[in-house]
Amino acid sequence: NFRVRSRNAFGYSDYSDVITLLVAFVPQLPVPPVTSVIASNVIVTWQAPYNNGSPITKYLITIRQSDNTYSESSYCNGQLAVTMANLNCTIPLASLTASPYNLAQGNTVNAKVIAYNFYGPSTQSDVGSGAIIVLVPQPPVGLANNA
């Protein structure tokens, strides 16, 4: 905030109206996120980009589907305080092998991140490292484990 007044040989003028400026921009480009498979979950982690003078208010995390389009996962809600604080989310592997993702064994799990602040969204990150889906074989239904 600032205001201006002038001065001459007769003294000072009244102050001008207050002018408010916030020198901030949308967040910088996030670095690509990292995905890893741990047990029956995929963990997506990312780093907070420089906020350019306005705090990050949320993240949009998208996951690649088998048709190479990207969509949000309900397990990666980038507006939740816990997700914002930890900069990660956990997605059950079963949800990624089902619709709409339809990923199969040997597919990679790729993610992208967008950061938001008061001024809007950053540019979408590049695709992060892709963890490879390895499904643990399940015993046939009805067979007992007598080992």
CSV table of C-alpha atoms in Angstrom, one decimal:
chain,number,residue,atom,x,y,z
A,1,ASN,CA,0.0,0.0,0.0
A,2,PHE,CA,1.2,3.5,-0.7
A,3,ARG,CA,0.0,7.0,-1.1
A,4,VAL,CA,1.6,10.2,-2.4
A,5,ARG,CA,1.7,13.8,-1.4
A,6,SER,CA,3.6,16.7,-2.8
A,7,ARG,CA,5.5,19.5,-1.2
A,8,ASN,CA,6.4,23.0,-2.4
A,9,ALA,CA,7.5,26.3,-0.8
A,10,PHE,CA,4.0,26.6,0.8
A,11,GLY,CA,4.0,23.1,2.5
A,12,TYR,CA,2.6,19.7,1.9
A,13,SER,CA,-0.5,18.7,-0.1
A,14,ASP,CA,-3.1,16.3,1.2
A,15,TYR,CA,-2.3,12.6,0.7
A,16,SER,CA,-3.6,10.8,-2.4
A,17,ASP,CA,-5.9,7.9,-2.1
A,18,VAL,CA,-4.2,4.7,-1.0
A,19,ILE,CA,-3.0,2.5,-3.9
A,20,THR,CA,-2.6,-1.2,-3.2
A,21,LEU,CA,-0.4,-3.4,-5.3
A,22,LEU,CA,0.4,-7.1,-4.7
A,23,VAL,CA,3.3,-8.1,-6.8
A,24,ALA,CA,2.6,-11.8,-7.2
A,25,PHE,CA,2.0,-14.3,-10.1
A,26,VAL,CA,0.8,-17.8,-10.6
A,27,PRO,CA,3.1,-20.5,-9.1
A,28,GLN,CA,6.2,-21.6,-11.0
A,29,LEU,CA,6.1,-24.9,-12.9
A,30,PRO,CA,6.2,-27.9,-10.5
A,31,VAL,CA,8.9,-30.4,-11.0
A,32,PRO,CA,7.6,-33.8,-12.2
A,33,PRO,CA,6.0,-35.9,-9.5
A,34,VAL,CA,7.3,-39.3,-8.5
A,35,THR,CA,5.2,-42.5,-8.3
A,36,SER,CA,6.1,-45.6,-6.4
A,37,VAL,CA,4.3,-48.9,-5.8
A,38,ILE,CA,4.4,-50.0,-2.2
A,39,ALA,CA,2.4,-53.2,-1.4
A,40,SER,CA,-1.0,-52.7,-2.9
A,41,ASN,CA,-0.8,-48.9,-3.2
A,42,VAL,CA,0.7,-46.3,-5.5
A,43,ILE,CA,2.2,-43.3,-3.7
A,44,VAL,CA,2.4,-40.0,-5.7
A,45,THR,CA,4.8,-37.4,-4.3
A,46,TRP,CA,5.7,-34.0,-5.5
A,47,GLN,CA,7.5,-30.8,-4.4
A,48,ALA,CA,5.9,-27.4,-3.8
A,49,PRO,CA,7.0,-25.0,-6.5
A,50,TYR,CA,7.9,-21.5,-5.8
A,51,ASN,CA,4.6,-19.7,-5.1
A,52,ASN,CA,5.7,-16.4,-6.7
A,53,GLY,CA,4.5,-14.3,-3.8
A,54,SER,CA,1.1,-15.9,-3.1
A,55,PRO,CA,0.6,-19.0,-1.0
A,56,ILE,CA,-0.3,-22.3,-2.8
A,57,THR,CA,-4.0,-22.9,-2.2
A,58,LYS,CA,-4.4,-26.4,-3.8
A,59,TYR,CA,-2.9,-28.9,-6.2
A,60,LEU,CA,-4.5,-30.8,-9.1
A,61,ILE,CA,-3.0,-34.3,-9.5
A,62,THR,CA,-3.8,-36.2,-12.6
A,63,ILE,CA,-3.0,-39.8,-13.4
A,64,ARG,CA,-2.6,-41.3,-16.9
A,65,GLN,CA,-5.3,-43.7,-18.0
A,66,SER,CA,-4.7,-46.7,-20.4
A,67,ASP,CA,-5.9,-44.5,-23.3
A,68,ASN,CA,-3.1,-42.0,-22.5
A,69,THR,CA,-5.5,-39.3,-21.3
A,70,TYR,CA,-5.2,-37.9,-17.7
A,71,SER,CA,-7.8,-37.6,-15.1
A,72,GLU,CA,-8.1,-36.9,-11.4
A,73,SER,CA,-8.2,-39.6,-8.8
A,74,SER,CA,-10.6,-39.2,-5.9
A,75,TYR,CA,-7.7,-40.5,-3.7
A,76,CYS,CA,-5.5,-37.6,-4.7
A,77,ASN,CA,-7.6,-34.6,-3.6
A,78,GLY,CA,-5.1,-31.7,-3.7
A,79,GLN,CA,-7.4,-29.4,-1.7
A,80,LEU,CA,-7.3,-31.5,1.5
A,81,ALA,CA,-5.1,-30.1,4.2
A,82,VAL,CA,-3.3,-33.4,4.7
A,83,THR,CA,-2.5,-33.7,1.0
A,84,MET,CA,-1.2,-30.1,0.9
A,85,ALA,CA,0.9,-30.6,4.0
A,86,ASN,CA,2.4,-33.9,3.0
A,87,LEU,CA,2.7,-33.3,-0.7
A,88,ASN,CA,1.7,-36.8,-1.5
A,89,CYS,CA,-1.3,-39.1,-1.9
A,90,THR,CA,-1.9,-42.8,-1.8
A,91,ILE,CA,-4.0,-44.6,-4.5
A,92,PRO,CA,-5.1,-48.2,-4.1
A,93,LEU,CA,-3.7,-50.2,-7.0
A,94,ALA,CA,-7.1,-51.8,-7.4
A,95,SER,CA,-8.6,-48.4,-8.4
A,96,LEU,CA,-5.9,-47.9,-11.1
A,97,THR,CA,-6.6,-51.4,-12.6
A,98,ALA,CA,-10.3,-50.6,-12.8
A,99,SER,CA,-12.2,-48.1,-14.9
A,100,PRO,CA,-11.5,-45.3,-15.9
A,101,TYR,CA,-7.8,-46.0,-15.6
A,102,ASN,CA,-7.7,-49.7,-16.7
A,103,LEU,CA,-4.0,-50.0,-16.2
A,104,ALA,CA,-2.6,-53.6,-16.4
A,105,GLN,CA,0.4,-55.4,-15.2
A,106,GLY,CA,3.6,-53.9,-16.7
A,107,ASN,CA,1.9,-50.5,-17.3
A,108,THR,CA,3.5,-47.5,-15.7
A,109,VAL,CA,1.7,-45.1,-13.4
A,110,ASN,CA,2.4,-41.6,-14.6
A,111,ALA,CA,1.2,-38.4,-12.9
A,112,LYS,CA,1.2,-34.7,-13.5
A,113,VAL,CA,0.7,-31.8,-11.0
A,114,ILE,CA,-0.6,-28.3,-11.2
A,115,ALA,CA,-0.3,-25.8,-8.3
A,116,TYR,CA,-2.8,-23.0,-7.7
A,117,ASN,CA,-2.6,-19.8,-5.8
A,118,PHE,CA,-4.8,-16.7,-5.6
A,119,TYR,CA,-3.7,-15.7,-9.2
A,120,GLY,CA,-4.5,-19.1,-10.8
A,121,PRO,CA,-2.9,-22.3,-11.9
A,122,SER,CA,0.7,-23.0,-12.7
A,123,THR,CA,1.7,-24.7,-15.9
A,124,GLN,CA,1.1,-28.4,-15.7
A,125,SER,CA,4.3,-30.3,-14.7
A,126,ASP,CA,5.9,-32.7,-17.0
A,127,VAL,CA,5.1,-36.4,-16.6
A,128,GLY,CA,6.8,-37.8,-13.5
A,129,SER,CA,8.6,-41.1,-13.1
A,130,GLY,CA,6.3,-44.0,-13.7
A,131,ALA,CA,6.2,-46.9,-11.2
A,132,ILE,CA,5.5,-50.2,-12.9
A,133,ILE,CA,2.4,-52.1,-11.9
A,134,VAL,CA,3.2,-55.6,-10.8
A,135,LEU,CA,0.2,-57.6,-9.7
A,136,VAL,CA,0.6,-60.3,-7.1
A,137,PRO,CA,-1.1,-63.5,-8.3
A,138,GLN,CA,-4.1,-64.5,-6.3
A,139,PRO,CA,-4.8,-68.2,-5.5
A,140,PRO,CA,-7.7,-69.6,-7.5
A,141,VAL,CA,-11.1,-69.2,-5.7
A,142,GLY,CA,-12.1,-72.2,-3.6
A,143,LEU,CA,-8.6,-73.6,-3.1
A,144,ALA,CA,-7.4,-73.9,0.4
A,145,ASN,CA,-3.8,-73.2,1.4
A,146,ASN,CA,-2.7,-76.4,3.1
A,147,ALA,CA,1.0,-75.8,3.1
